[in-house]
Short mmCIF file of C-alpha atoms and ligand atoms in Angstrom, two decimals:
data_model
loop_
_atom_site.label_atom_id
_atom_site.label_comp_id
_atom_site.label_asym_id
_atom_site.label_seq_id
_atom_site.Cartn_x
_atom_site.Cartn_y
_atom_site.Cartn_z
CA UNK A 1 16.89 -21.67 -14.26
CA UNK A 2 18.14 -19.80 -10.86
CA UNK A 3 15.20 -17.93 -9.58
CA UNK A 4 15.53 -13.94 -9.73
CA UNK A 5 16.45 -12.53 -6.38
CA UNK A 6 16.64 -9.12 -4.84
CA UNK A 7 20.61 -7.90 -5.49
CA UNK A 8 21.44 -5.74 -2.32
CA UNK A 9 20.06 -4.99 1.04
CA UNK A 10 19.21 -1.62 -0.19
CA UNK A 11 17.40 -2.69 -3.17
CA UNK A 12 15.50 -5.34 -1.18
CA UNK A 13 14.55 -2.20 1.09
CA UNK A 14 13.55 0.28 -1.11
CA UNK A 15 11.50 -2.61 -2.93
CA UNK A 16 9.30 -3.15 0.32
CA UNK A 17 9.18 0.64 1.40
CA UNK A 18 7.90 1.26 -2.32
CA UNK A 19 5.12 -1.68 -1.58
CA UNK A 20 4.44 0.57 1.39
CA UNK A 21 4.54 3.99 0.64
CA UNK A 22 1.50 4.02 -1.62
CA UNK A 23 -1.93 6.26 -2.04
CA UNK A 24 -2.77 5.21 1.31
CA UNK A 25 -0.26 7.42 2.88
CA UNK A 26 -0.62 10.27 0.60
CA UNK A 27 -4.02 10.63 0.56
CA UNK A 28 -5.87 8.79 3.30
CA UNK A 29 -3.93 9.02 6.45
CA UNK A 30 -3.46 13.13 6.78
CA UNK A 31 -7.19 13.25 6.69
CA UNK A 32 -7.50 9.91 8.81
CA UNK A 33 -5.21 11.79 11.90
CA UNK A 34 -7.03 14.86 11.76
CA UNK A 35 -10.74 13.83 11.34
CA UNK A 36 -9.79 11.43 14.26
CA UNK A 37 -8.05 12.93 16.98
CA UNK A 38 -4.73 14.11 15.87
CA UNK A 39 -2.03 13.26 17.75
CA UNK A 40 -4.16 10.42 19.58
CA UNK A 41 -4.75 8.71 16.60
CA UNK A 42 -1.25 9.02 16.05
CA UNK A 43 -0.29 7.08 19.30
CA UNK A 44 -2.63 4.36 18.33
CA UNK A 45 -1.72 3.87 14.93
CA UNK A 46 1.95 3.66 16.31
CA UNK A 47 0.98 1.08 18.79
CA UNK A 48 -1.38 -0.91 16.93
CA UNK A 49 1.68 -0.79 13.81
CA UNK A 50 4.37 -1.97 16.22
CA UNK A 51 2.65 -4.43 18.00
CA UNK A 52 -0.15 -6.20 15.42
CA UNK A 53 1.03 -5.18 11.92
CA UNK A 54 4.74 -5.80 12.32
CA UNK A 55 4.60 -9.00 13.65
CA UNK A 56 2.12 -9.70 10.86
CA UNK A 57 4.29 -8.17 8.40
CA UNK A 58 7.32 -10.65 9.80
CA UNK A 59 4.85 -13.46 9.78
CA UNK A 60 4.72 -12.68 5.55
CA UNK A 61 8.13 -12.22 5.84
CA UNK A 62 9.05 -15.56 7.43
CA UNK A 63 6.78 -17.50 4.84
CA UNK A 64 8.20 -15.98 2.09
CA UNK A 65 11.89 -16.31 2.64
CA UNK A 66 11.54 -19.92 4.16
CA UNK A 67 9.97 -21.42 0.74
CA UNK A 68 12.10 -18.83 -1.57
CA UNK A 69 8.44 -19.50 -3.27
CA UNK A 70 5.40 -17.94 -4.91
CA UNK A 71 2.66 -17.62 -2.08
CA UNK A 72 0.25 -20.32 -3.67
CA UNK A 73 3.41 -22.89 -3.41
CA UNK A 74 4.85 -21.28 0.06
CA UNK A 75 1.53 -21.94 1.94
CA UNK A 76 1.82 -25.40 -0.27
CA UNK A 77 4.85 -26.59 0.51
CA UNK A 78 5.24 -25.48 4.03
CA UNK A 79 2.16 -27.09 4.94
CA UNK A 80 3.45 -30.55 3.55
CA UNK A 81 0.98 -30.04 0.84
CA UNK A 82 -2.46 -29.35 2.77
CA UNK A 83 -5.58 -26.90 1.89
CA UNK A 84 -3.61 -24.25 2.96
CA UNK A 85 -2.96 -23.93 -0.19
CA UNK A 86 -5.87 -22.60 -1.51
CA UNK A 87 -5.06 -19.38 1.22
CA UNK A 88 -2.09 -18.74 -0.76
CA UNK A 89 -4.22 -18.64 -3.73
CA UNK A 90 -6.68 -16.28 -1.89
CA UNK A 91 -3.76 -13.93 -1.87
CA UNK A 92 -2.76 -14.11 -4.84
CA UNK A 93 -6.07 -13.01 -5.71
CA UNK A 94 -6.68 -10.06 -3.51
CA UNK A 95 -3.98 -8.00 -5.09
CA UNK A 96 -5.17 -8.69 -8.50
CA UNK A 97 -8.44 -6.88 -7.69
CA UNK A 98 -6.64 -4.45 -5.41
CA UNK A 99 -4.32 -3.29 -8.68
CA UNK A 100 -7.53 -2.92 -11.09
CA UNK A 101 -9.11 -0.01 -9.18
CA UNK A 102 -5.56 0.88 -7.67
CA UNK A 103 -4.70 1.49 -11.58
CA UNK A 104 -7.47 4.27 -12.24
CA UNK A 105 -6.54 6.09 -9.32
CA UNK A 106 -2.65 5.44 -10.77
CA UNK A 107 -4.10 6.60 -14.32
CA UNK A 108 -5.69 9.88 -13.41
CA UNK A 109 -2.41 10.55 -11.87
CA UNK A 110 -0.92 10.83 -14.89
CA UNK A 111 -3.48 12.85 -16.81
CA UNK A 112 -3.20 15.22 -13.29
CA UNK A 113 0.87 15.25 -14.04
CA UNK A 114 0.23 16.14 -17.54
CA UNK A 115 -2.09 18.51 -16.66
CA UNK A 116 0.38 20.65 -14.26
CA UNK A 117 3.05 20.32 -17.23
CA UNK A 118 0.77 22.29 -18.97
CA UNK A 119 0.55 24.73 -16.35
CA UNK A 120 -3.33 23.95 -15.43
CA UNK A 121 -3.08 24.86 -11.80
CA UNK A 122 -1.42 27.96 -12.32
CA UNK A 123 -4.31 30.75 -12.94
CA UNK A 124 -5.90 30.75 -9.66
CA UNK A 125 -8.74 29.02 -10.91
CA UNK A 126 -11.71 28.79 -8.47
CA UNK A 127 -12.71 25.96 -6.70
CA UNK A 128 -15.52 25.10 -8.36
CA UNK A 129 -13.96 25.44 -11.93
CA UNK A 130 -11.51 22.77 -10.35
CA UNK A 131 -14.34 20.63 -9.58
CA UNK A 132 -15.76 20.86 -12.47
CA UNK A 133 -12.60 20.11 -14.85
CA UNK A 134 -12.26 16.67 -11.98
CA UNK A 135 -16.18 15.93 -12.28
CA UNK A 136 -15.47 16.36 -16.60
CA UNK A 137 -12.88 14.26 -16.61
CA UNK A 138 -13.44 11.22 -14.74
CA UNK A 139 -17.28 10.47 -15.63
CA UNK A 140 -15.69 10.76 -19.46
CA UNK A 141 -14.79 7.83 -21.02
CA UNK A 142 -11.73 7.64 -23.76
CA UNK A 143 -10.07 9.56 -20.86
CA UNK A 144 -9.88 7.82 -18.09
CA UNK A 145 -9.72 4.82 -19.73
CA UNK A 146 -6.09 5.44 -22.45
CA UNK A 147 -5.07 6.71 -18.36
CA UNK A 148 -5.40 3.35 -17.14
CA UNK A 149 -4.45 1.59 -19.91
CA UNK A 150 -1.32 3.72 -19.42
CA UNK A 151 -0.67 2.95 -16.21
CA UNK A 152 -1.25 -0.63 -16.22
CA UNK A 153 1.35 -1.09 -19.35
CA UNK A 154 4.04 0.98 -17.26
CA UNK A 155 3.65 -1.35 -14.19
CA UNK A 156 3.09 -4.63 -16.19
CA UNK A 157 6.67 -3.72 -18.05
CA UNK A 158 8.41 -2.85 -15.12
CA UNK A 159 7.30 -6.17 -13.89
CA UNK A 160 7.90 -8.10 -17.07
CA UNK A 161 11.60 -7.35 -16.69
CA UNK A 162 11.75 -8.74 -14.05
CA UNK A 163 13.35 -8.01 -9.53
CA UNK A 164 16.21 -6.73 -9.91
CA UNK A 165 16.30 -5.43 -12.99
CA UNK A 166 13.10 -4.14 -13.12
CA UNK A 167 11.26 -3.65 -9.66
CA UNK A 168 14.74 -3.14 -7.79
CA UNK A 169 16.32 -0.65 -10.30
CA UNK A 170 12.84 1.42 -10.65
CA UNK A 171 12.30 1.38 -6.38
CA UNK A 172 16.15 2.61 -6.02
CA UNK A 173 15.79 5.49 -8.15
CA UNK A 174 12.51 6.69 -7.49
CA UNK A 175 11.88 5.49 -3.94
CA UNK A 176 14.56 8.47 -2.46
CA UNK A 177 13.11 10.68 -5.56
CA UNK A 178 9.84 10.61 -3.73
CA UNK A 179 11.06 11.40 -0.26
CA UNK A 180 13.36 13.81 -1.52
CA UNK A 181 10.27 15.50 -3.21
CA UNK A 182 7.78 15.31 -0.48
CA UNK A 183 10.14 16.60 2.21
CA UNK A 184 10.16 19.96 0.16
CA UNK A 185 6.89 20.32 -0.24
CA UNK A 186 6.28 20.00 3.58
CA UNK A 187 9.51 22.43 4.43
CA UNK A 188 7.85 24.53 1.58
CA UNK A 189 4.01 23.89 3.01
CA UNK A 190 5.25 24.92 6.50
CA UNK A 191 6.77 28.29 5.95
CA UNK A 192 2.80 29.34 4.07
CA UNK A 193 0.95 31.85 6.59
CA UNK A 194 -1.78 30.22 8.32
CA UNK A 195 -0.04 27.03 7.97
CA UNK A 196 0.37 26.09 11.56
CA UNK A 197 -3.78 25.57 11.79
CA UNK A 198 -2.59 22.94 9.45
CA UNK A 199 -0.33 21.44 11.93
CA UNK A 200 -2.87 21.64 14.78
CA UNK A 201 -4.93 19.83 12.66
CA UNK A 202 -2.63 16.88 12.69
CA UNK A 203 -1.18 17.25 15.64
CA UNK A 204 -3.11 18.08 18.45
CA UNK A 205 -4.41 15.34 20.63
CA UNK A 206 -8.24 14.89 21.34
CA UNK A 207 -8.45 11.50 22.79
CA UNK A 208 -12.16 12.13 22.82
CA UNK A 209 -12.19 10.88 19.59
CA UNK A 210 -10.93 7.56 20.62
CA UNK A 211 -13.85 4.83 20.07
CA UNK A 212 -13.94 1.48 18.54
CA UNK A 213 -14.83 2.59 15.06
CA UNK A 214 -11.33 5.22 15.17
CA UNK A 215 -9.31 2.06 16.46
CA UNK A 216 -10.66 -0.29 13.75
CA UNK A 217 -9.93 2.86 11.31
CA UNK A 218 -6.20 3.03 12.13
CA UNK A 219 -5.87 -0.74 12.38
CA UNK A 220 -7.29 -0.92 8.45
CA UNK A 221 -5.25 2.09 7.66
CA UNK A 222 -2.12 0.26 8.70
CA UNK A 223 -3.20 -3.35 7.06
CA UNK A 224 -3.64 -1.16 3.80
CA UNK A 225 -0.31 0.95 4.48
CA UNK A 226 1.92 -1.80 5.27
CA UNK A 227 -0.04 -4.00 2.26
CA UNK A 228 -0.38 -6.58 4.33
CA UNK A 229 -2.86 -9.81 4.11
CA UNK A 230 -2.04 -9.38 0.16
CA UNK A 231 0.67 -11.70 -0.45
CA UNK A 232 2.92 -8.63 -1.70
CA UNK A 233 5.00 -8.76 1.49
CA UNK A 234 5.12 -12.71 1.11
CA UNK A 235 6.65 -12.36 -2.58
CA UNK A 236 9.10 -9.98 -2.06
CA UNK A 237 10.40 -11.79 1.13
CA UNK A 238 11.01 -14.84 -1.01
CA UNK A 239 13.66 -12.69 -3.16
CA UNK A 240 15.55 -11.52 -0.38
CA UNK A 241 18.69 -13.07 0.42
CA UNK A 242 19.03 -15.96 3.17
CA UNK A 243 21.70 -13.67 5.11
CA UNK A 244 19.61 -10.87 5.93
CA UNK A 245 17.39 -9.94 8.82
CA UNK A 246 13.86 -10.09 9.19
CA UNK A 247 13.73 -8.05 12.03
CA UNK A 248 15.61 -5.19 10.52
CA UNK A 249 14.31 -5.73 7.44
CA UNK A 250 10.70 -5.25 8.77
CA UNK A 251 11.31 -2.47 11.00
CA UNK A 252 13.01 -0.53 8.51
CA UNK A 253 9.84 -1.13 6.26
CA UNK A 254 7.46 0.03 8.74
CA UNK A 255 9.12 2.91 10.05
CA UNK A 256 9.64 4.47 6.66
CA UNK A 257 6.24 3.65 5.84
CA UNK A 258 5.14 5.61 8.75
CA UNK A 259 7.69 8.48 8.27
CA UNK A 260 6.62 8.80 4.62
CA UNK A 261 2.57 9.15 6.00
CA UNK A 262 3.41 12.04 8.67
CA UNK A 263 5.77 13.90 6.11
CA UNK A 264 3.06 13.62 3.57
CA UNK A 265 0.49 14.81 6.23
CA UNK A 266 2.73 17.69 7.29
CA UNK A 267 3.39 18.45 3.22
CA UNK A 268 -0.63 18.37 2.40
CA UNK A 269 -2.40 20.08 5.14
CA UNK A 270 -0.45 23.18 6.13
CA UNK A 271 -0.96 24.32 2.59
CA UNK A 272 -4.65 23.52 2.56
CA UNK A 273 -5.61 25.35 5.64
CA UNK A 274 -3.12 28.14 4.65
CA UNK A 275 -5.92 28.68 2.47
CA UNK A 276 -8.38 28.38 4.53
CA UNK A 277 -9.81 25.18 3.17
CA UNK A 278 -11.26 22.28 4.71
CA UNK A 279 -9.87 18.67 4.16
CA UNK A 280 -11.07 15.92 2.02
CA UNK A 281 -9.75 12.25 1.81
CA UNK A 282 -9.52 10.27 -0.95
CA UNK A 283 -9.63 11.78 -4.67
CA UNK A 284 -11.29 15.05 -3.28
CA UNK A 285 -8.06 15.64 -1.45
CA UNK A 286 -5.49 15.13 -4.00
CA UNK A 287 -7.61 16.02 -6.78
CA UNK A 288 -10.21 18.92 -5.87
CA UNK A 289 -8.70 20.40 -3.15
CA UNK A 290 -4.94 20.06 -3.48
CA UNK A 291 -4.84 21.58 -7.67
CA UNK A 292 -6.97 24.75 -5.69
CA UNK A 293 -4.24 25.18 -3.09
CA UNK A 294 -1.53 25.13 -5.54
CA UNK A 295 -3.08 27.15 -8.29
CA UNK A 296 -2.87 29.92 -5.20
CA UNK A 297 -0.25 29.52 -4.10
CA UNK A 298 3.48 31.09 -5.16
CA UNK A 299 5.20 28.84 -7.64
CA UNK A 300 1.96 26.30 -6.50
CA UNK A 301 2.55 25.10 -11.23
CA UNK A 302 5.88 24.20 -9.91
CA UNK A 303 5.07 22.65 -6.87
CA UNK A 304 2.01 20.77 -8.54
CA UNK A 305 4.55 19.43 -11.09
CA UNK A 306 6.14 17.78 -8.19
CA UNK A 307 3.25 16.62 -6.40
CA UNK A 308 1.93 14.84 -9.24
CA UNK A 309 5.07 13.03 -9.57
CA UNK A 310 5.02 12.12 -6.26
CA UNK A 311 1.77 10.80 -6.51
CA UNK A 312 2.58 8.51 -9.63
CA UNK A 313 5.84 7.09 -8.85
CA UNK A 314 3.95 6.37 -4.99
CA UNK A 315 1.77 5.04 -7.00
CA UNK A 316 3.86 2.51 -9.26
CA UNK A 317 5.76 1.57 -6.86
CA UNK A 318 2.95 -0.09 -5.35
CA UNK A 319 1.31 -1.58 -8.10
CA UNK A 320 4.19 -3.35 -9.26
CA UNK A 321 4.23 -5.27 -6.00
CA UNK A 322 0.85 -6.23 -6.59
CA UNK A 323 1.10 -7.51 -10.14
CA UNK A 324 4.35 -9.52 -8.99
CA UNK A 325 2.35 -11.82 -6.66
CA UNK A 326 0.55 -13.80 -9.71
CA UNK A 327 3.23 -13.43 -12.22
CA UNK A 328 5.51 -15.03 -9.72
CA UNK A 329 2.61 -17.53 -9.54
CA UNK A 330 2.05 -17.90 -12.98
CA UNK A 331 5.97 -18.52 -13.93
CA UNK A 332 6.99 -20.85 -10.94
CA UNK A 333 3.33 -22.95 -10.92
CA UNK A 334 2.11 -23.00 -14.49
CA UNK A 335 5.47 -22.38 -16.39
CA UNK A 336 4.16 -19.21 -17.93
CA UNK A 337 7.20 -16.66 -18.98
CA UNK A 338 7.67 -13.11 -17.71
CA UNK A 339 6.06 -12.03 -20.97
CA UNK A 340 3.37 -14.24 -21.35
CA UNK A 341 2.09 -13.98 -17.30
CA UNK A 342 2.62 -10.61 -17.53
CA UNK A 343 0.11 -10.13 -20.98
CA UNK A 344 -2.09 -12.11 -19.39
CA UNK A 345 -2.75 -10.11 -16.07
CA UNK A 346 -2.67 -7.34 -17.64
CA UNK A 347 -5.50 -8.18 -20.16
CA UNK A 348 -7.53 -9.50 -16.67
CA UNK A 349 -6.71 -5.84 -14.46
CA UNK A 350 -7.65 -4.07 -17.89
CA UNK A 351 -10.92 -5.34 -18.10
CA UNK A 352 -11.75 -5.27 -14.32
CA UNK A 353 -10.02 -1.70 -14.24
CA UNK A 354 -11.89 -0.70 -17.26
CA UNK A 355 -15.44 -1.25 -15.09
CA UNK A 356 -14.04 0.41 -12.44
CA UNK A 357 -12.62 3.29 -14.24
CA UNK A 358 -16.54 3.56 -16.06
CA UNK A 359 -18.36 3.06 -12.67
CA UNK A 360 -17.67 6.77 -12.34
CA UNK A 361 -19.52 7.41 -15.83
CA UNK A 362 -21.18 5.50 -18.15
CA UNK A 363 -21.59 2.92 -15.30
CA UNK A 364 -22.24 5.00 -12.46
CA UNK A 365 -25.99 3.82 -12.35
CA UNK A 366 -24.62 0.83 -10.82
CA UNK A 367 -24.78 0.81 -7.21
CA UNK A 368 -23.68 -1.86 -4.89
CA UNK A 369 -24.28 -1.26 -1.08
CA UNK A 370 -25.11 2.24 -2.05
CA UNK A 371 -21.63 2.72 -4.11
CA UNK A 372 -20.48 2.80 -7.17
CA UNK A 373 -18.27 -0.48 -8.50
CA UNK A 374 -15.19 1.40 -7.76
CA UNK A 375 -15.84 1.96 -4.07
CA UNK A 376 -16.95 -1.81 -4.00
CA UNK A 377 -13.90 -3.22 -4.22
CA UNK A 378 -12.02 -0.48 -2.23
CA UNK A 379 -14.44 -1.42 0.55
CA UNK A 380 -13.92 -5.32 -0.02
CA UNK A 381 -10.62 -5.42 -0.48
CA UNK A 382 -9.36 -2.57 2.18
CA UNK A 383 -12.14 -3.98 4.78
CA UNK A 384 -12.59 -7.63 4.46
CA UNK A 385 -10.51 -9.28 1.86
CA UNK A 386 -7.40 -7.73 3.53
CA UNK A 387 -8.28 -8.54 7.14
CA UNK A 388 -8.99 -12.11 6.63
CA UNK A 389 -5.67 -12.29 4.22
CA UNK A 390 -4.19 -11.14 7.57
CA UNK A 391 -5.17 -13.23 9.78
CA UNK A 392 -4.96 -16.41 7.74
CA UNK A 393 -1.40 -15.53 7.51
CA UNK A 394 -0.54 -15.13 10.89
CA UNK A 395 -3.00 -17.81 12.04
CA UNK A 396 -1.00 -20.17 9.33
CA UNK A 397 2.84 -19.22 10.94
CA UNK A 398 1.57 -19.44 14.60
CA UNK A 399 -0.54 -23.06 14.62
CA UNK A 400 0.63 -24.45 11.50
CA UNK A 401 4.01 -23.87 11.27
CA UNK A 402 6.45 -25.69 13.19
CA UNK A 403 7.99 -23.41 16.02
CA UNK A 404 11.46 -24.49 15.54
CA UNK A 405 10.90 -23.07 12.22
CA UNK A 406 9.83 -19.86 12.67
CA UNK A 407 12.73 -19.00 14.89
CA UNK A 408 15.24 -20.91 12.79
CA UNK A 409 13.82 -18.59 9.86
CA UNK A 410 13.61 -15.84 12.05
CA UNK A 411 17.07 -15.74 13.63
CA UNK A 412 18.93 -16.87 10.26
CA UNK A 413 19.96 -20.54 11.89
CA UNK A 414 20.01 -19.30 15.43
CA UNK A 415 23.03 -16.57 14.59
CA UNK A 416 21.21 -12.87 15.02
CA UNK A 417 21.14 -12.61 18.64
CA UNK A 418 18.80 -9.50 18.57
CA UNK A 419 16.09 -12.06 17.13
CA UNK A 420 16.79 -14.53 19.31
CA UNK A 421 15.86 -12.48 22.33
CA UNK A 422 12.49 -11.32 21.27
CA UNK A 423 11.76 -14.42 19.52
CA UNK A 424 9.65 -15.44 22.65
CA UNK A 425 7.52 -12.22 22.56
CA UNK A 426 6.92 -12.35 18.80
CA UNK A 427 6.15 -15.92 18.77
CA UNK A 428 3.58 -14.82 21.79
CA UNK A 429 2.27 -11.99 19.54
CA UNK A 430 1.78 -14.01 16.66
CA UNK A 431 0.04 -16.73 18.14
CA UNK A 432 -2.54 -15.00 20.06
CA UNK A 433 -1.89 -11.38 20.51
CA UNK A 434 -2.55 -10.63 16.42
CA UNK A 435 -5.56 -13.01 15.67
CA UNK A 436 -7.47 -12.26 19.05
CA UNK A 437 -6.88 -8.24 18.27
CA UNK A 438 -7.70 -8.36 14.24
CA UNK A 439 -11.14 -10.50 14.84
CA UNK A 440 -12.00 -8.06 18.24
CA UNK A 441 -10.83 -4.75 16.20
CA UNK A 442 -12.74 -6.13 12.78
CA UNK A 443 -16.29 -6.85 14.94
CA UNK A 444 -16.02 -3.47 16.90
CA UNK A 445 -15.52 -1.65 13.95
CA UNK A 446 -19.08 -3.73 12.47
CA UNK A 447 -21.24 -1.79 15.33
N1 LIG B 1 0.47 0.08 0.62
C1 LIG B 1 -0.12 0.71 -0.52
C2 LIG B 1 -0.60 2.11 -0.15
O1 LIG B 1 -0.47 2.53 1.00
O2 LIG B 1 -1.12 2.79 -1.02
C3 LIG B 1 -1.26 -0.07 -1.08
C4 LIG B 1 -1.00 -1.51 -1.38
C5 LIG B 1 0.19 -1.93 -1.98
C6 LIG B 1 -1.95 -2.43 -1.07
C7 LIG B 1 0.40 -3.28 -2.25
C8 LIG B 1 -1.74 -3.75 -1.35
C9 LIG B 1 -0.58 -4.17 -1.92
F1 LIG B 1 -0.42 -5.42 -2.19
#
């Protein structure tokens, strides 16, 4: 049977960016840039994405569209068969756990959509009312739970149907959707009063705030934002079409990826310092702080109808990519269909979601490293898991892989001439600049 494949450069694109644009940019890097220095972080988030992430990301690309392969048989085959493997199988993995938690965040969104449908955020409701109606609702337990469930069945049929029927088709509609929306609410967000402390917030460089831990910050905020080290990138490379360009391909990825995180930034915190709030990250952001703002704000039941929609689509877009690493696995290795590999991981997320989504409840006596379960795996995956997905990857493409390869891959036969002329540098960057910089970034930020 011919293997699914992406159908148009657009599709293949919106796919990736969808991969991308995720939680991460919505609700971790506004707070990230202004807790850290603004504008400085800014500069070395930039650098650290161009220079270290990218030619990681093209590293995932390269082993992906060379095999045309799952990432347990790409490592396989392009290794002649060798324990690398078994890396491939590590990413495969990662995602798996990444989606379980990934799909409680993805299921309160949806209980936080239906709640601005029915006009929740609209009474100026005070903050701690809001906190209280969060608090209620996520240490409950039917809840949070049917939300998961939820979510997980939307992304698990999506990917049941398959790339370009379903994962294309869904990113191509709802991928400019999301900009579209999230450009409003920052044109909207910007003409508040009192919004520009919002903007200084983001903006304004304090290169004090430079250190080894802000560094390792950004460069885990970018491995997370770009979803590298999880074999996503790897998959969806091997369903893009041989005539296309890595390097474009990649760029165009990135750069959206980061234009998404500083629109979202410029939509979320001129609104919240308009009212004279201070920032959160994480679910105190989107969830606490954010249904305050609007429920102040003029037409803020409108606007929260929006954001919520944002925030689930940003959401699904990314989890499908995750779920498609093992059902690619599970159909091209152990002859599983669509249906069947898709059942199956979604029984396996359900149950590890299911903890996760009760580690804020019933389960919340259950503390590893001082967290609940939840923030266990958001620490292990985002932290650890990630990096050494990461540098496995590149490690593989720059010592294993023949060089010849890489460039034959990476100019498409020797014909993009563009490629062919910074070949030399990435091959440079790949080989020593990204391992040397993820192991020195990774220790720093230990200490
Ligand atoms: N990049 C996504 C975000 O920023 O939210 C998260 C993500 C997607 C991580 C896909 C891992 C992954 F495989």
């Amino acid at each position: 049977m011919k293997r699914d494949s992406f159908g148009s450069r657009f599709g293949a694109l919106v796919a990736m960016a969808g991969s991308a644009v995720g939680l991460g940019n919505l609700w971790r890097f506004p707070y990230l840039v202004g807790e850290n220095g603004g504008a400085a972080f800014i500069i070395i988030y930039v650098i650290l994405c161009f220079f270290i992430c990218l030619p990681i990301f093209m590293s995932e690309f390269i082993v992906g569209r060379r095999s045309q392969k799952n990432a347990y048989s790409a490592f396989r085959d392009l290794s002649g068969g060798s324990a690398w493997r078994w890396v491939g199988l590590f990413t495969i993995i990662v995602p798996l756990i990444v989606l379980s938690y990934y799909s409680v965040i993805g299921g309160w969104s949806i209980d936080y959509l239906l709640k601005s449908l029915t006009f929740s955020f609209t009474g100026g409701e005070s903050q701690s009312a809001i906190n209280t109606m969060f608090t209620d609702f996520v240490t409950s337990t039917g809840g949070p739970l049917l939300a998961h469930t939820a979510f997980l069945l939307v992304t698990t049929l999506i990917v049941i149907i398959g790339i370009k029927d379903g994962i294309e088709k869904f990113s191509k509609v709802m991928m400019p959707l999301l900009f579209f929306i999230v450009i409003g609410i920052a044109i909207y967000s910007m003409t508040l009063p009192g919004a520009k402390a919002g903007l200084d917030y983001l903006f304004n460089p304090d290169f004090s705030k430079i250190n080894g831990k802000t560094i390792a910050a950004a460069l885990g905020q970018a491995f997370f934002s770009l979803s590298l080290g999880f074999g996503t990138i790897m998959t969806y490379a091997s369903y893009v079409d041989k005539k296309e360009n890595t390097l474009f391909q990649s760029v165009a990825t990135a750069s959206s990826d980061l234009v998404f995180a500083l629109v979202a930034g410029t939509a979320i915190m001129p609104a919240v310092f308009a009212f004279g709030i201070s920032p959160q990250s994480g679910p105190g952001l989107v969830f606490e702080t954010l249904p305050y703002v609007f429920g102040q704000m003029p037409a803020g039941g409108f606007i929260a109808i929006l954001f919520f929609v944002a925030l689930l689509v940003a959401a699904i877009t990314s989890s499908i990519s995750m779920l498609e690493v093992a059902v690619a696995y599970l159909v091209e290795e152990k002859k599983f269909s669509r249906i069947g590999a898709g059942a199956l991981l979604f029984a396996i997320c359900w149950v590890v979601g299911a903890v996760c989504t009760l580690s804020f409840g019933p389960l919340s006596h259950i503390k590893i490293d001082g967290g609940n379960i939840f923030d266990f795996f958001d620490n292990l995956s985002s932290n650890v898991l990630m990096t050494l997905g990461s540098l496995l990857t590149v490690l593989f493409v720059g010592w294993r892989l023949k060089k010849t390869d890489v460039y034959d891959e990476f100019t498409n036969g020797g014909t993009l001439s563009t490629n062919a002329k910074i070949f030399g540098v990435l091959w440079f960057l790949i080989r020593y600049i990204c391992p040397l910089a993820i192991l020195i970034i990774f220790i720093s930020g230990l200490f």
